[in-house]
Amino acid sequence: MRLRNSLLLAALSVSAMPALAVDDSMARQEQMDRDGAASQERIDQLDDQAKNDFQEFRTASRRLESLKIYNQQMDKLIQSQNTEMQSIRNQIETIDDIETGALPLMLEMTEMLSEVVASDVPFLQNEREERVANLSELIDRADVSAGEKYRRILEAYQVEVEYGRTIEAYRGDLVMDGEARKVEFLRIGRVGLYYQTIDGNRVGRWNSDRDSWEALDAGYRTAIRDGLRVARKQAPPELLTLPINAPEQ
């Protein structure tokens, strides 16, 4: 009886062993699966990190290349600016010499212009004298360049040259019989300067030989009136019969 019971227990033990082994194997497999899944997740994370790092590397490389190109351009710009600055320094160093040499010439030209206005036919006298006075003040100003001073002087000379080529009509005051009266002036180049009173009753001209105004007889009224109309572009150019100032020999 004892032997039979022992055999029965042994048989039960042997039959239970495969079940325990299967359970243990399944547990190990599950653990391995979990470990494998964890490893795969880690690998996926590392792969994503590697991709991100590679993308950041490419972005950084492109930025580095752009910075290199930018720095090269900046170097060229700096070199160009240094060259320009040196040129400006050289000009500043020579500007004093230029102005020193040009100043006597500008003073002489201004003085000559003043003499021309003073000795010329007295048309637009206030305007012309003011222009010369402004030039004299301009030359003394330290905040105006020598080039600008010279340009303004040449501009004034050009205006004076144009007076000799044009005909002009303008109003102004003229002292007659000790009284200032409004008159119409007619300037024909520099050879003739005439006047007509507003009522048209009196006419006259500037006599350069006598250096004074003189009255003209009534026969010149029509010519002076027509000349004023031509100067104002109210009539086409026409031949005018008027006394003129003969050029000095």
JSON list of C-alpha atoms in Angstrom, two decimals:
[
{"chain": "A", "resi": 1, "resn": "MET", "atom": "CA", "xyz": [0.00, 0.00, 0.00]},
{"chain": "A", "resi": 2, "resn": "ARG", "atom": "CA", "xyz": [2.83, 2.35, 0.83]},
{"chain": "A", "resi": 3, "resn": "LEU", "atom": "CA", "xyz": [4.56, 1.57, -2.40]},
{"chain": "A", "resi": 4, "resn": "ARG", "atom": "CA", "xyz": [1.41, 2.32, -4.35]},
{"chain": "A", "resi": 5, "resn": "ASN", "atom": "CA", "xyz": [0.97, 5.69, -2.66]},
{"chain": "A", "resi": 6, "resn": "SER", "atom": "CA", "xyz": [4.59, 6.60, -3.38]},
{"chain": "A", "resi": 7, "resn": "LEU", "atom": "CA", "xyz": [4.20, 5.76, -7.02]},
{"chain": "A", "resi": 8, "resn": "LEU", "atom": "CA", "xyz": [1.03, 7.81, -7.19]},
{"chain": "A", "resi": 9, "resn": "LEU", "atom": "CA", "xyz": [2.75, 10.88, -5.65]},
{"chain": "A", "resi": 10, "resn": "ALA", "atom": "CA", "xyz": [5.66, 10.47, -8.00]},
{"chain": "A", "resi": 11, "resn": "ALA", "atom": "CA", "xyz": [3.35, 10.32, -10.95]},
{"chain": "A", "resi": 12, "resn": "LEU", "atom": "CA", "xyz": [1.55, 13.47, -9.80]},
{"chain": "A", "resi": 13, "resn": "SER", "atom": "CA", "xyz": [4.84, 15.25, -9.34]},
{"chain": "A", "resi": 14, "resn": "VAL", "atom": "CA", "xyz": [6.04, 14.27, -12.80]},
{"chain": "A", "resi": 15, "resn": "SER", "atom": "CA", "xyz": [2.77, 15.42, -14.40]},
{"chain": "A", "resi": 16, "resn": "ALA", "atom": "CA", "xyz": [2.95, 18.81, -12.61]},
{"chain": "A", "resi": 17, "resn": "MET", "atom": "CA", "xyz": [6.51, 19.58, -13.75]},
{"chain": "A", "resi": 18, "resn": "PRO", "atom": "CA", "xyz": [5.66, 20.30, -17.43]},
{"chain": "A", "resi": 19, "resn": "ALA", "atom": "CA", "xyz": [2.93, 22.76, -16.39]},
{"chain": "A", "resi": 20, "resn": "LEU", "atom": "CA", "xyz": [5.31, 24.65, -14.11]},
{"chain": "A", "resi": 21, "resn": "ALA", "atom": "CA", "xyz": [7.95, 24.73, -16.83]},
{"chain": "A", "resi": 22, "resn": "VAL", "atom": "CA", "xyz": [5.47, 26.14, -19.33]},
{"chain": "A", "resi": 23, "resn": "ASP", "atom": "CA", "xyz": [4.34, 28.83, -16.90]},
{"chain": "A", "resi": 24, "resn": "ASP", "atom": "CA", "xyz": [7.93, 29.80, -16.17]},
{"chain": "A", "resi": 25, "resn": "SER", "atom": "CA", "xyz": [8.81, 29.85, -19.85]},
{"chain": "A", "resi": 26, "resn": "MET", "atom": "CA", "xyz": [5.83, 32.05, -20.62]},
{"chain": "A", "resi": 27, "resn": "ALA", "atom": "CA", "xyz": [6.76, 34.41, -17.84]},
{"chain": "A", "resi": 28, "resn": "ARG", "atom": "CA", "xyz": [10.28, 34.67, -19.16]},
{"chain": "A", "resi": 29, "resn": "GLN", "atom": "CA", "xyz": [8.95, 35.25, -22.66]},
{"chain": "A", "resi": 30, "resn": "GLU", "atom": "CA", "xyz": [6.68, 38.00, -21.47]},
{"chain": "A", "resi": 31, "resn": "GLN", "atom": "CA", "xyz": [9.58, 39.60, -19.65]},
{"chain": "A", "resi": 32, "resn": "MET", "atom": "CA", "xyz": [11.70, 39.31, -22.74]},
{"chain": "A", "resi": 33, "resn": "ASP", "atom": "CA", "xyz": [8.90, 40.83, -24.78]},
{"chain": "A", "resi": 34, "resn": "ARG", "atom": "CA", "xyz": [8.61, 43.72, -22.35]},
{"chain": "A", "resi": 35, "resn": "ASP", "atom": "CA", "xyz": [12.38, 44.14, -22.36]},
{"chain": "A", "resi": 36, "resn": "GLY", "atom": "CA", "xyz": [12.38, 43.99, -26.15]},
{"chain": "A", "resi": 37, "resn": "ALA", "atom": "CA", "xyz": [9.60, 46.58, -26.36]},
{"chain": "A", "resi": 38, "resn": "ALA", "atom": "CA", "xyz": [11.47, 48.83, -23.95]},
{"chain": "A", "resi": 39, "resn": "SER", "atom": "CA", "xyz": [14.66, 48.38, -25.98]},
{"chain": "A", "resi": 40, "resn": "GLN", "atom": "CA", "xyz": [12.80, 49.14, -29.21]},
{"chain": "A", "resi": 41, "resn": "GLU", "atom": "CA", "xyz": [11.29, 52.24, -27.66]},
{"chain": "A", "resi": 42, "resn": "ARG", "atom": "CA", "xyz": [14.73, 53.33, -26.55]},
{"chain": "A", "resi": 43, "resn": "ILE", "atom": "CA", "xyz": [16.08, 52.62, -30.01]},
{"chain": "A", "resi": 44, "resn": "ASP", "atom": "CA", "xyz": [13.24, 54.63, -31.55]},
{"chain": "A", "resi": 45, "resn": "GLN", "atom": "CA", "xyz": [13.97, 57.50, -29.16]},
{"chain": "A", "resi": 46, "resn": "LEU", "atom": "CA", "xyz": [17.66, 57.37, -30.01]},
{"chain": "A", "resi": 47, "resn": "ASP", "atom": "CA", "xyz": [16.80, 57.29, -33.72]},
{"chain": "A", "resi": 48, "resn": "ASP", "atom": "CA", "xyz": [14.52, 60.32, -33.37]},
{"chain": "A", "resi": 49, "resn": "GLN", "atom": "CA", "xyz": [17.19, 62.13, -31.37]},
{"chain": "A", "resi": 50, "resn": "ALA", "atom": "CA", "xyz": [19.79, 61.26, -34.00]},
{"chain": "A", "resi": 51, "resn": "LYS", "atom": "CA", "xyz": [17.50, 62.60, -36.75]},
{"chain": "A", "resi": 52, "resn": "ASN", "atom": "CA", "xyz": [16.89, 65.80, -34.77]},
{"chain": "A", "resi": 53, "resn": "ASP", "atom": "CA", "xyz": [20.60, 66.19, -34.10]},
{"chain": "A", "resi": 54, "resn": "PHE", "atom": "CA", "xyz": [21.36, 65.65, -37.78]},
{"chain": "A", "resi": 55, "resn": "GLN", "atom": "CA", "xyz": [18.74, 68.23, -38.80]},
{"chain": "A", "resi": 56, "resn": "GLU", "atom": "CA", "xyz": [20.14, 70.74, -36.31]},
{"chain": "A", "resi": 57, "resn": "PHE", "atom": "CA", "xyz": [23.63, 69.99, -37.67]},
{"chain": "A", "resi": 58, "resn": "ARG", "atom": "CA", "xyz": [22.48, 70.68, -41.24]},
{"chain": "A", "resi": 59, "resn": "THR", "atom": "CA", "xyz": [20.75, 73.89, -40.15]},
{"chain": "A", "resi": 60, "resn": "ALA", "atom": "CA", "xyz": [23.84, 74.98, -38.24]},
{"chain": "A", "resi": 61, "resn": "SER", "atom": "CA", "xyz": [26.03, 74.15, -41.25]},
{"chain": "A", "resi": 62, "resn": "ARG", "atom": "CA", "xyz": [23.85, 76.28, -43.53]},
{"chain": "A", "resi": 63, "resn": "ARG", "atom": "CA", "xyz": [23.96, 79.14, -41.04]},
{"chain": "A", "resi": 64, "resn": "LEU", "atom": "CA", "xyz": [27.72, 78.80, -40.79]},
{"chain": "A", "resi": 65, "resn": "GLU", "atom": "CA", "xyz": [28.05, 78.95, -44.56]},
{"chain": "A", "resi": 66, "resn": "SER", "atom": "CA", "xyz": [25.78, 82.01, -44.68]},
{"chain": "A", "resi": 67, "resn": "LEU", "atom": "CA", "xyz": [27.84, 83.67, -41.96]},
{"chain": "A", "resi": 68, "resn": "LYS", "atom": "CA", "xyz": [31.03, 82.97, -43.89]},
{"chain": "A", "resi": 69, "resn": "ILE", "atom": "CA", "xyz": [29.57, 84.60, -47.02]},
{"chain": "A", "resi": 70, "resn": "TYR", "atom": "CA", "xyz": [28.24, 87.52, -44.95]},
{"chain": "A", "resi": 71, "resn": "ASN", "atom": "CA", "xyz": [31.62, 88.01, -43.28]},
{"chain": "A", "resi": 72, "resn": "GLN", "atom": "CA", "xyz": [33.34, 87.98, -46.66]},
{"chain": "A", "resi": 73, "resn": "GLN", "atom": "CA", "xyz": [30.97, 90.67, -47.93]},
{"chain": "A", "resi": 74, "resn": "MET", "atom": "CA", "xyz": [31.44, 92.70, -44.77]},
{"chain": "A", "resi": 75, "resn": "ASP", "atom": "CA", "xyz": [35.22, 92.47, -45.20]},
{"chain": "A", "resi": 76, "resn": "LYS", "atom": "CA", "xyz": [34.88, 93.84, -48.72]},
{"chain": "A", "resi": 77, "resn": "LEU", "atom": "CA", "xyz": [32.57, 96.60, -47.49]},
{"chain": "A", "resi": 78, "resn": "ILE", "atom": "CA", "xyz": [34.94, 97.54, -44.67]},
{"chain": "A", "resi": 79, "resn": "GLN", "atom": "CA", "xyz": [37.85, 97.65, -47.09]},
{"chain": "A", "resi": 80, "resn": "SER", "atom": "CA", "xyz": [35.85, 99.87, -49.43]},
{"chain": "A", "resi": 81, "resn": "GLN", "atom": "CA", "xyz": [34.85, 102.17, -46.56]},
{"chain": "A", "resi": 82, "resn": "ASN", "atom": "CA", "xyz": [38.44, 102.37, -45.37]},
{"chain": "A", "resi": 83, "resn": "THR", "atom": "CA", "xyz": [39.51, 103.36, -48.87]},
{"chain": "A", "resi": 84, "resn": "GLU", "atom": "CA", "xyz": [36.76, 106.00, -49.04]},
{"chain": "A", "resi": 85, "resn": "MET", "atom": "CA", "xyz": [37.67, 107.33, -45.60]},
{"chain": "A", "resi": 86, "resn": "GLN", "atom": "CA", "xyz": [41.29, 107.65, -46.63]},
{"chain": "A", "resi": 87, "resn": "SER", "atom": "CA", "xyz": [40.22, 109.52, -49.75]},
{"chain": "A", "resi": 88, "resn": "ILE", "atom": "CA", "xyz": [38.12, 111.89, -47.64]},
{"chain": "A", "resi": 89, "resn": "ARG", "atom": "CA", "xyz": [41.05, 112.45, -45.29]},
{"chain": "A", "resi": 90, "resn": "ASN", "atom": "CA", "xyz": [43.24, 113.31, -48.24]},
{"chain": "A", "resi": 91, "resn": "GLN", "atom": "CA", "xyz": [40.63, 115.76, -49.54]},
{"chain": "A", "resi": 92, "resn": "ILE", "atom": "CA", "xyz": [40.29, 117.37, -46.11]},
{"chain": "A", "resi": 93, "resn": "GLU", "atom": "CA", "xyz": [44.05, 117.77, -45.93]},
{"chain": "A", "resi": 94, "resn": "THR", "atom": "CA", "xyz": [44.13, 119.57, -49.30]},
{"chain": "A", "resi": 95, "resn": "ILE", "atom": "CA", "xyz": [40.92, 121.62, -48.99]},
{"chain": "A", "resi": 96, "resn": "ASP", "atom": "CA", "xyz": [42.62, 124.35, -47.00]},
{"chain": "A", "resi": 97, "resn": "ASP", "atom": "CA", "xyz": [45.23, 124.77, -49.74]},
{"chain": "A", "resi": 98, "resn": "ILE", "atom": "CA", "xyz": [42.52, 124.84, -52.41]},
{"chain": "A", "resi": 99, "resn": "GLU", "atom": "CA", "xyz": [40.47, 127.49, -50.59]},
{"chain": "A", "resi": 100, "resn": "THR", "atom": "CA", "xyz": [43.57, 129.54, -49.81]},
{"chain": "A", "resi": 101, "resn": "GLY", "atom": "CA", "xyz": [44.47, 129.60, -53.50]},
{"chain": "A", "resi": 102, "resn": "ALA", "atom": "CA", "xyz": [40.90, 130.27, -54.70]},
{"chain": "A", "resi": 103, "resn": "LEU", "atom": "CA", "xyz": [40.04, 132.99, -52.20]},
{"chain": "A", "resi": 104, "resn": "PRO", "atom": "CA", "xyz": [42.04, 135.81, -53.86]},
{"chain": "A", "resi": 105, "resn": "LEU", "atom": "CA", "xyz": [40.48, 134.96, -57.22]},
{"chain": "A", "resi": 106, "resn": "MET", "atom": "CA", "xyz": [36.94, 134.97, -55.77]},
{"chain": "A", "resi": 107, "resn": "LEU", "atom": "CA", "xyz": [37.56, 138.31, -54.05]},
{"chain": "A", "resi": 108, "resn": "GLU", "atom": "CA", "xyz": [38.86, 139.78, -57.29]},
{"chain": "A", "resi": 109, "resn": "MET", "atom": "CA", "xyz": [35.88, 138.47, -59.28]},
{"chain": "A", "resi": 110, "resn": "THR", "atom": "CA", "xyz": [33.41, 139.88, -56.75]},
{"chain": "A", "resi": 111, "resn": "GLU", "atom": "CA", "xyz": [35.13, 143.27, -56.75]},
{"chain": "A", "resi": 112, "resn": "MET", "atom": "CA", "xyz": [35.12, 143.34, -60.55]},
{"chain": "A", "resi": 113, "resn": "LEU", "atom": "CA", "xyz": [31.41, 142.50, -60.60]},
{"chain": "A", "resi": 114, "resn": "SER", "atom": "CA", "xyz": [30.76, 145.34, -58.18]},
{"chain": "A", "resi": 115, "resn": "GLU", "atom": "CA", "xyz": [32.59, 147.75, -60.49]},
{"chain": "A", "resi": 116, "resn": "VAL", "atom": "CA", "xyz": [30.59, 146.55, -63.49]},
{"chain": "A", "resi": 117, "resn": "VAL", "atom": "CA", "xyz": [27.30, 147.19, -61.71]},
{"chain": "A", "resi": 118, "resn": "ALA", "atom": "CA", "xyz": [28.43, 150.62, -60.49]},
{"chain": "A", "resi": 119, "resn": "SER", "atom": "CA", "xyz": [29.59, 151.81, -63.93]},
{"chain": "A", "resi": 120, "resn": "ASP", "atom": "CA", "xyz": [26.90, 150.12, -66.04]},
{"chain": "A", "resi": 121, "resn": "VAL", "atom": "CA", "xyz": [23.56, 151.41, -67.27]},
{"chain": "A", "resi": 122, "resn": "PRO", "atom": "CA", "xyz": [21.50, 151.76, -64.06]},
{"chain": "A", "resi": 123, "resn": "PHE", "atom": "CA", "xyz": [18.84, 149.10, -64.69]},
{"chain": "A", "resi": 124, "resn": "LEU", "atom": "CA", "xyz": [17.59, 146.92, -61.79]},
{"chain": "A", "resi": 125, "resn": "GLN", "atom": "CA", "xyz": [20.13, 148.74, -59.67]},
{"chain": "A", "resi": 126, "resn": "ASN", "atom": "CA", "xyz": [18.91, 147.61, -56.24]},
{"chain": "A", "resi": 127, "resn": "GLU", "atom": "CA", "xyz": [18.63, 143.97, -57.32]},
{"chain": "A", "resi": 128, "resn": "ARG", "atom": "CA", "xyz": [22.12, 143.87, -58.82]},
{"chain": "A", "resi": 129, "resn": "GLU", "atom": "CA", "xyz": [23.78, 145.69, -55.94]},
{"chain": "A", "resi": 130, "resn": "GLU", "atom": "CA", "xyz": [22.11, 143.33, -53.47]},
{"chain": "A", "resi": 131, "resn": "ARG", "atom": "CA", "xyz": [23.42, 140.33, -55.42]},
{"chain": "A", "resi": 132, "resn": "VAL", "atom": "CA", "xyz": [26.99, 141.63, -55.19]},
{"chain": "A", "resi": 133, "resn": "ALA", "atom": "CA", "xyz": [26.58, 142.40, -51.47]},
{"chain": "A", "resi": 134, "resn": "ASN", "atom": "CA", "xyz": [25.33, 138.86, -50.85]},
{"chain": "A", "resi": 135, "resn": "LEU", "atom": "CA", "xyz": [28.39, 137.45, -52.63]},
{"chain": "A", "resi": 136, "resn": "SER", "atom": "CA", "xyz": [30.70, 139.54, -50.45]},
{"chain": "A", "resi": 137, "resn": "GLU", "atom": "CA", "xyz": [29.01, 138.20, -47.32]},
{"chain": "A", "resi": 138, "resn": "LEU", "atom": "CA", "xyz": [29.10, 134.65, -48.69]},
{"chain": "A", "resi": 139, "resn": "ILE", "atom": "CA", "xyz": [32.86, 134.73, -49.20]},
{"chain": "A", "resi": 140, "resn": "ASP", "atom": "CA", "xyz": [33.37, 135.59, -45.51]},
{"chain": "A", "resi": 141, "resn": "ARG", "atom": "CA", "xyz": [31.29, 132.64, -44.29]},
{"chain": "A", "resi": 142, "resn": "ALA", "atom": "CA", "xyz": [33.23, 129.66, -42.94]},
{"chain": "A", "resi": 143, "resn": "ASP", "atom": "CA", "xyz": [30.25, 127.29, -43.21]},
{"chain": "A", "resi": 144, "resn": "VAL", "atom": "CA", "xyz": [30.11, 127.54, -47.02]},
{"chain": "A", "resi": 145, "resn": "SER", "atom": "CA", "xyz": [32.53, 125.51, -49.13]},
{"chain": "A", "resi": 146, "resn": "ALA", "atom": "CA", "xyz": [34.91, 127.12, -51.60]},
{"chain": "A", "resi": 147, "resn": "GLY", "atom": "CA", "xyz": [33.16, 125.25, -54.40]},
{"chain": "A", "resi": 148, "resn": "GLU", "atom": "CA", "xyz": [29.76, 126.68, -53.47]},
{"chain": "A", "resi": 149, "resn": "LYS", "atom": "CA", "xyz": [31.18, 130.21, -53.23]},
{"chain": "A", "resi": 150, "resn": "TYR", "atom": "CA", "xyz": [32.76, 129.91, -56.67]},
{"chain": "A", "resi": 151, "resn": "ARG", "atom": "CA", "xyz": [29.53, 128.47, -58.12]},
{"chain": "A", "resi": 152, "resn": "ARG", "atom": "CA", "xyz": [27.50, 131.41, -56.81]},
{"chain": "A", "resi": 153, "resn": "ILE", "atom": "CA", "xyz": [29.99, 133.92, -58.25]},
{"chain": "A", "resi": 154, "resn": "LEU", "atom": "CA", "xyz": [29.84, 132.27, -61.67]},
{"chain": "A", "resi": 155, "resn": "GLU", "atom": "CA", "xyz": [26.04, 132.26, -61.44]},
{"chain": "A", "resi": 156, "resn": "ALA", "atom": "CA", "xyz": [26.05, 136.03, -60.82]},
{"chain": "A", "resi": 157, "resn": "TYR", "atom": "CA", "xyz": [28.34, 136.56, -63.80]},
{"chain": "A", "resi": 158, "resn": "GLN", "atom": "CA", "xyz": [26.01, 134.48, -65.96]},
{"chain": "A", "resi": 159, "resn": "VAL", "atom": "CA", "xyz": [23.07, 136.68, -64.95]},
{"chain": "A", "resi": 160, "resn": "GLU", "atom": "CA", "xyz": [25.03, 139.78, -65.96]},
{"chain": "A", "resi": 161, "resn": "VAL", "atom": "CA", "xyz": [25.96, 138.22, -69.30]},
{"chain": "A", "resi": 162, "resn": "GLU", "atom": "CA", "xyz": [22.29, 137.45, -70.01]},
{"chain": "A", "resi": 163, "resn": "TYR", "atom": "CA", "xyz": [21.34, 141.10, -69.46]},
{"chain": "A", "resi": 164, "resn": "GLY", "atom": "CA", "xyz": [23.27, 141.98, -72.62]},
{"chain": "A", "resi": 165, "resn": "ARG", "atom": "CA", "xyz": [21.22, 139.53, -74.72]},
{"chain": "A", "resi": 166, "resn": "THR", "atom": "CA", "xyz": [17.68, 140.26, -73.57]},
{"chain": "A", "resi": 167, "resn": "ILE", "atom": "CA", "xyz": [14.96, 142.87, -73.67]},
{"chain": "A", "resi": 168, "resn": "GLU", "atom": "CA", "xyz": [13.01, 143.59, -70.49]},
{"chain": "A", "resi": 169, "resn": "ALA", "atom": "CA", "xyz": [10.18, 145.74, -69.16]},
{"chain": "A", "resi": 170, "resn": "TYR", "atom": "CA", "xyz": [9.69, 146.49, -65.47]},
{"chain": "A", "resi": 171, "resn": "ARG", "atom": "CA", "xyz": [8.27, 149.14, -63.17]},
{"chain": "A", "resi": 172, "resn": "GLY", "atom": "CA", "xyz": [10.24, 151.29, -60.80]},
{"chain": "A", "resi": 173, "resn": "ASP", "atom": "CA", "xyz": [10.72, 154.75, -59.31]},
{"chain": "A", "resi": 174, "resn": "LEU", "atom": "CA", "xyz": [12.46, 157.60, -61.06]},
{"chain": "A", "resi": 175, "resn": "VAL", "atom": "CA", "xyz": [13.19, 161.03, -59.61]},
{"chain": "A", "resi": 176, "resn": "MET", "atom": "CA", "xyz": [11.80, 163.68, -61.94]},
{"chain": "A", "resi": 177, "resn": "ASP", "atom": "CA", "xyz": [11.76, 167.35, -61.07]},
{"chain": "A", "resi": 178, "resn": "GLY", "atom": "CA", "xyz": [12.81, 166.48, -57.51]},
{"chain": "A", "resi": 179, "resn": "GLU", "atom": "CA", "xyz": [9.95, 164.02, -57.09]},
{"chain": "A", "resi": 180, "resn": "ALA", "atom": "CA", "xyz": [9.94, 160.20, -57.25]},
{"chain": "A", "resi": 181, "resn": "ARG", "atom": "CA", "xyz": [7.47, 158.96, -59.84]},
{"chain": "A", "resi": 182, "resn": "LYS", "atom": "CA", "xyz": [6.39, 155.50, -60.93]},
{"chain": "A", "resi": 183, "resn": "VAL", "atom": "CA", "xyz": [7.51, 154.77, -64.49]},
{"chain": "A", "resi": 184, "resn": "GLU", "atom": "CA", "xyz": [7.75, 151.87, -66.93]},
{"chain": "A", "resi": 185, "resn": "PHE", "atom": "CA", "xyz": [11.37, 151.01, -67.78]},
{"chain": "A", "resi": 186, "resn": "LEU", "atom": "CA", "xyz": [12.38, 149.44, -71.08]},
{"chain": "A", "resi": 187, "resn": "ARG", "atom": "CA", "xyz": [15.81, 147.81, -71.21]},
{"chain": "A", "resi": 188, "resn": "ILE", "atom": "CA", "xyz": [17.23, 146.74, -74.55]},
{"chain": "A", "resi": 189, "resn": "GLY", "atom": "CA", "xyz": [20.35, 144.74, -73.78]},
{"chain": "A", "resi": 190, "resn": "ARG", "atom": "CA", "xyz": [22.91, 147.17, -72.42]},
{"chain": "A", "resi": 191, "resn": "VAL", "atom": "CA", "xyz": [22.65, 149.65, -75.28]},
{"chain": "A", "resi": 192, "resn": "GLY", "atom": "CA", "xyz": [19.42, 151.31, -74.26]},
{"chain": "A", "resi": 193, "resn": "LEU", "atom": "CA", "xyz": [17.45, 152.07, -71.09]},
{"chain": "A", "resi": 194, "resn": "TYR", "atom": "CA", "xyz": [14.24, 154.06, -71.51]},
{"chain": "A", "resi": 195, "resn": "TYR", "atom": "CA", "xyz": [11.31, 155.14, -69.38]},
{"chain": "A", "resi": 196, "resn": "GLN", "atom": "CA", "xyz": [7.71, 156.11, -69.85]},
{"chain": "A", "resi": 197, "resn": "THR", "atom": "CA", "xyz": [5.51, 157.61, -67.19]},
{"chain": "A", "resi": 198, "resn": "ILE", "atom": "CA", "xyz": [2.44, 155.59, -66.21]},
{"chain": "A", "resi": 199, "resn": "ASP", "atom": "CA", "xyz": [0.16, 158.10, -67.95]},
{"chain": "A", "resi": 200, "resn": "GLY", "atom": "CA", "xyz": [2.33, 157.81, -71.09]},
{"chain": "A", "resi": 201, "resn": "ASN", "atom": "CA", "xyz": [2.83, 161.56, -71.37]},
{"chain": "A", "resi": 202, "resn": "ARG", "atom": "CA", "xyz": [6.58, 161.69, -70.73]},
{"chain": "A", "resi": 203, "resn": "VAL", "atom": "CA", "xyz": [9.39, 159.53, -72.07]},
{"chain": "A", "resi": 204, "resn": "GLY", "atom": "CA", "xyz": [13.15, 159.62, -71.72]},
{"chain": "A", "resi": 205, "resn": "ARG", "atom": "CA", "xyz": [16.37, 157.59, -71.69]},
{"chain": "A", "resi": 206, "resn": "TRP", "atom": "CA", "xyz": [19.62, 157.07, -69.81]},
{"chain": "A", "resi": 207, "resn": "ASN", "atom": "CA", "xyz": [22.45, 158.99, -71.47]},
{"chain": "A", "resi": 208, "resn": "SER", "atom": "CA", "xyz": [25.68, 157.20, -70.70]},
{"chain": "A", "resi": 209, "resn": "ASP", "atom": "CA", "xyz": [27.80, 160.04, -72.06]},
{"chain": "A", "resi": 210, "resn": "ARG", "atom": "CA", "xyz": [26.25, 162.46, -69.58]},
{"chain": "A", "resi": 211, "resn": "ASP", "atom": "CA", "xyz": [25.72, 159.78, -66.93]},
{"chain": "A", "resi": 212, "resn": "SER", "atom": "CA", "xyz": [22.18, 161.07, -66.36]},
{"chain": "A", "resi": 213, "resn": "TRP", "atom": "CA", "xyz": [18.58, 160.77, -67.48]},
{"chain": "A", "resi": 214, "resn": "GLU", "atom": "CA", "xyz": [17.33, 162.95, -70.29]},
{"chain": "A", "resi": 215, "resn": "ALA", "atom": "CA", "xyz": [13.85, 163.58, -71.64]},
{"chain": "A", "resi": 216, "resn": "LEU", "atom": "CA", "xyz": [12.95, 162.58, -75.18]},
{"chain": "A", "resi": 217, "resn": "ASP", "atom": "CA", "xyz": [10.50, 164.37, -77.39]},
{"chain": "A", "resi": 218, "resn": "ALA", "atom": "CA", "xyz": [7.00, 163.04, -77.92]},
{"chain": "A", "resi": 219, "resn": "GLY", "atom": "CA", "xyz": [8.00, 161.44, -81.23]},
{"chain": "A", "resi": 220, "resn": "TYR", "atom": "CA", "xyz": [9.56, 158.52, -79.34]},
{"chain": "A", "resi": 221, "resn": "ARG", "atom": "CA", "xyz": [6.44, 157.68, -77.33]},
{"chain": "A", "resi": 222, "resn": "THR", "atom": "CA", "xyz": [5.13, 155.16, -79.85]},
{"chain": "A", "resi": 223, "resn": "ALA", "atom": "CA", "xyz": [8.48, 153.37, -80.20]},
{"chain": "A", "resi": 224, "resn": "ILE", "atom": "CA", "xyz": [8.92, 153.07, -76.43]},
{"chain": "A", "resi": 225, "resn": "ARG", "atom": "CA", "xyz": [5.32, 151.92, -75.99]},
{"chain": "A", "resi": 226, "resn": "ASP", "atom": "CA", "xyz": [5.80, 149.28, -78.70]},
{"chain": "A", "resi": 227, "resn": "GLY", "atom": "CA", "xyz": [9.10, 148.21, -77.14]},
{"chain": "A", "resi": 228, "resn": "LEU", "atom": "CA", "xyz": [7.38, 147.69, -73.78]},
{"chain": "A", "resi": 229, "resn": "ARG", "atom": "CA", "xyz": [4.75, 145.49, -75.44]},
{"chain": "A", "resi": 230, "resn": "VAL", "atom": "CA", "xyz": [7.43, 143.42, -77.19]},
{"chain": "A", "resi": 231, "resn": "ALA", "atom": "CA", "xyz": [9.34, 143.00, -73.92]},
{"chain": "A", "resi": 232, "resn": "ARG", "atom": "CA", "xyz": [6.17, 141.75, -72.22]},
{"chain": "A", "resi": 233, "resn": "LYS", "atom": "CA", "xyz": [5.55, 139.39, -75.15]},
{"chain": "A", "resi": 234, "resn": "GLN", "atom": "CA", "xyz": [2.32, 141.20, -75.91]},
{"chain": "A", "resi": 235, "resn": "ALA", "atom": "CA", "xyz": [3.47, 141.90, -79.47]},
{"chain": "A", "resi": 236, "resn": "PRO", "atom": "CA", "xyz": [5.85, 140.26, -81.94]},
{"chain": "A", "resi": 237, "resn": "PRO", "atom": "CA", "xyz": [9.39, 141.63, -82.28]},
{"chain": "A", "resi": 238, "resn": "GLU", "atom": "CA", "xyz": [9.67, 144.64, -84.55]},
{"chain": "A", "resi": 239, "resn": "LEU", "atom": "CA", "xyz": [12.14, 147.30, -85.57]},
{"chain": "A", "resi": 240, "resn": "LEU", "atom": "CA", "xyz": [12.28, 150.19, -83.08]},
{"chain": "A", "resi": 241, "resn": "THR", "atom": "CA", "xyz": [13.71, 153.57, -83.87]},
{"chain": "A", "resi": 242, "resn": "LEU", "atom": "CA", "xyz": [15.31, 154.82, -80.66]},
{"chain": "A", "resi": 243, "resn": "PRO", "atom": "CA", "xyz": [18.52, 156.58, -79.65]},
{"chain": "A", "resi": 244, "resn": "ILE", "atom": "CA", "xyz": [21.09, 154.22, -78.13]},
{"chain": "A", "resi": 245, "resn": "ASN", "atom": "CA", "xyz": [24.21, 154.46, -76.03]},
{"chain": "A", "resi": 246, "resn": "ALA", "atom": "CA", "xyz": [27.20, 154.18, -78.37]},
{"chain": "A", "resi": 247, "resn": "PRO", "atom": "CA", "xyz": [29.82, 151.64, -77.23]},
{"chain": "A", "resi": 248, "resn": "GLU", "atom": "CA", "xyz": [32.96, 153.13, -75.74]},
{"chain": "A", "resi": 249, "resn": "GLN", "atom": "CA", "xyz": [35.95, 153.04, -78.07]}
]
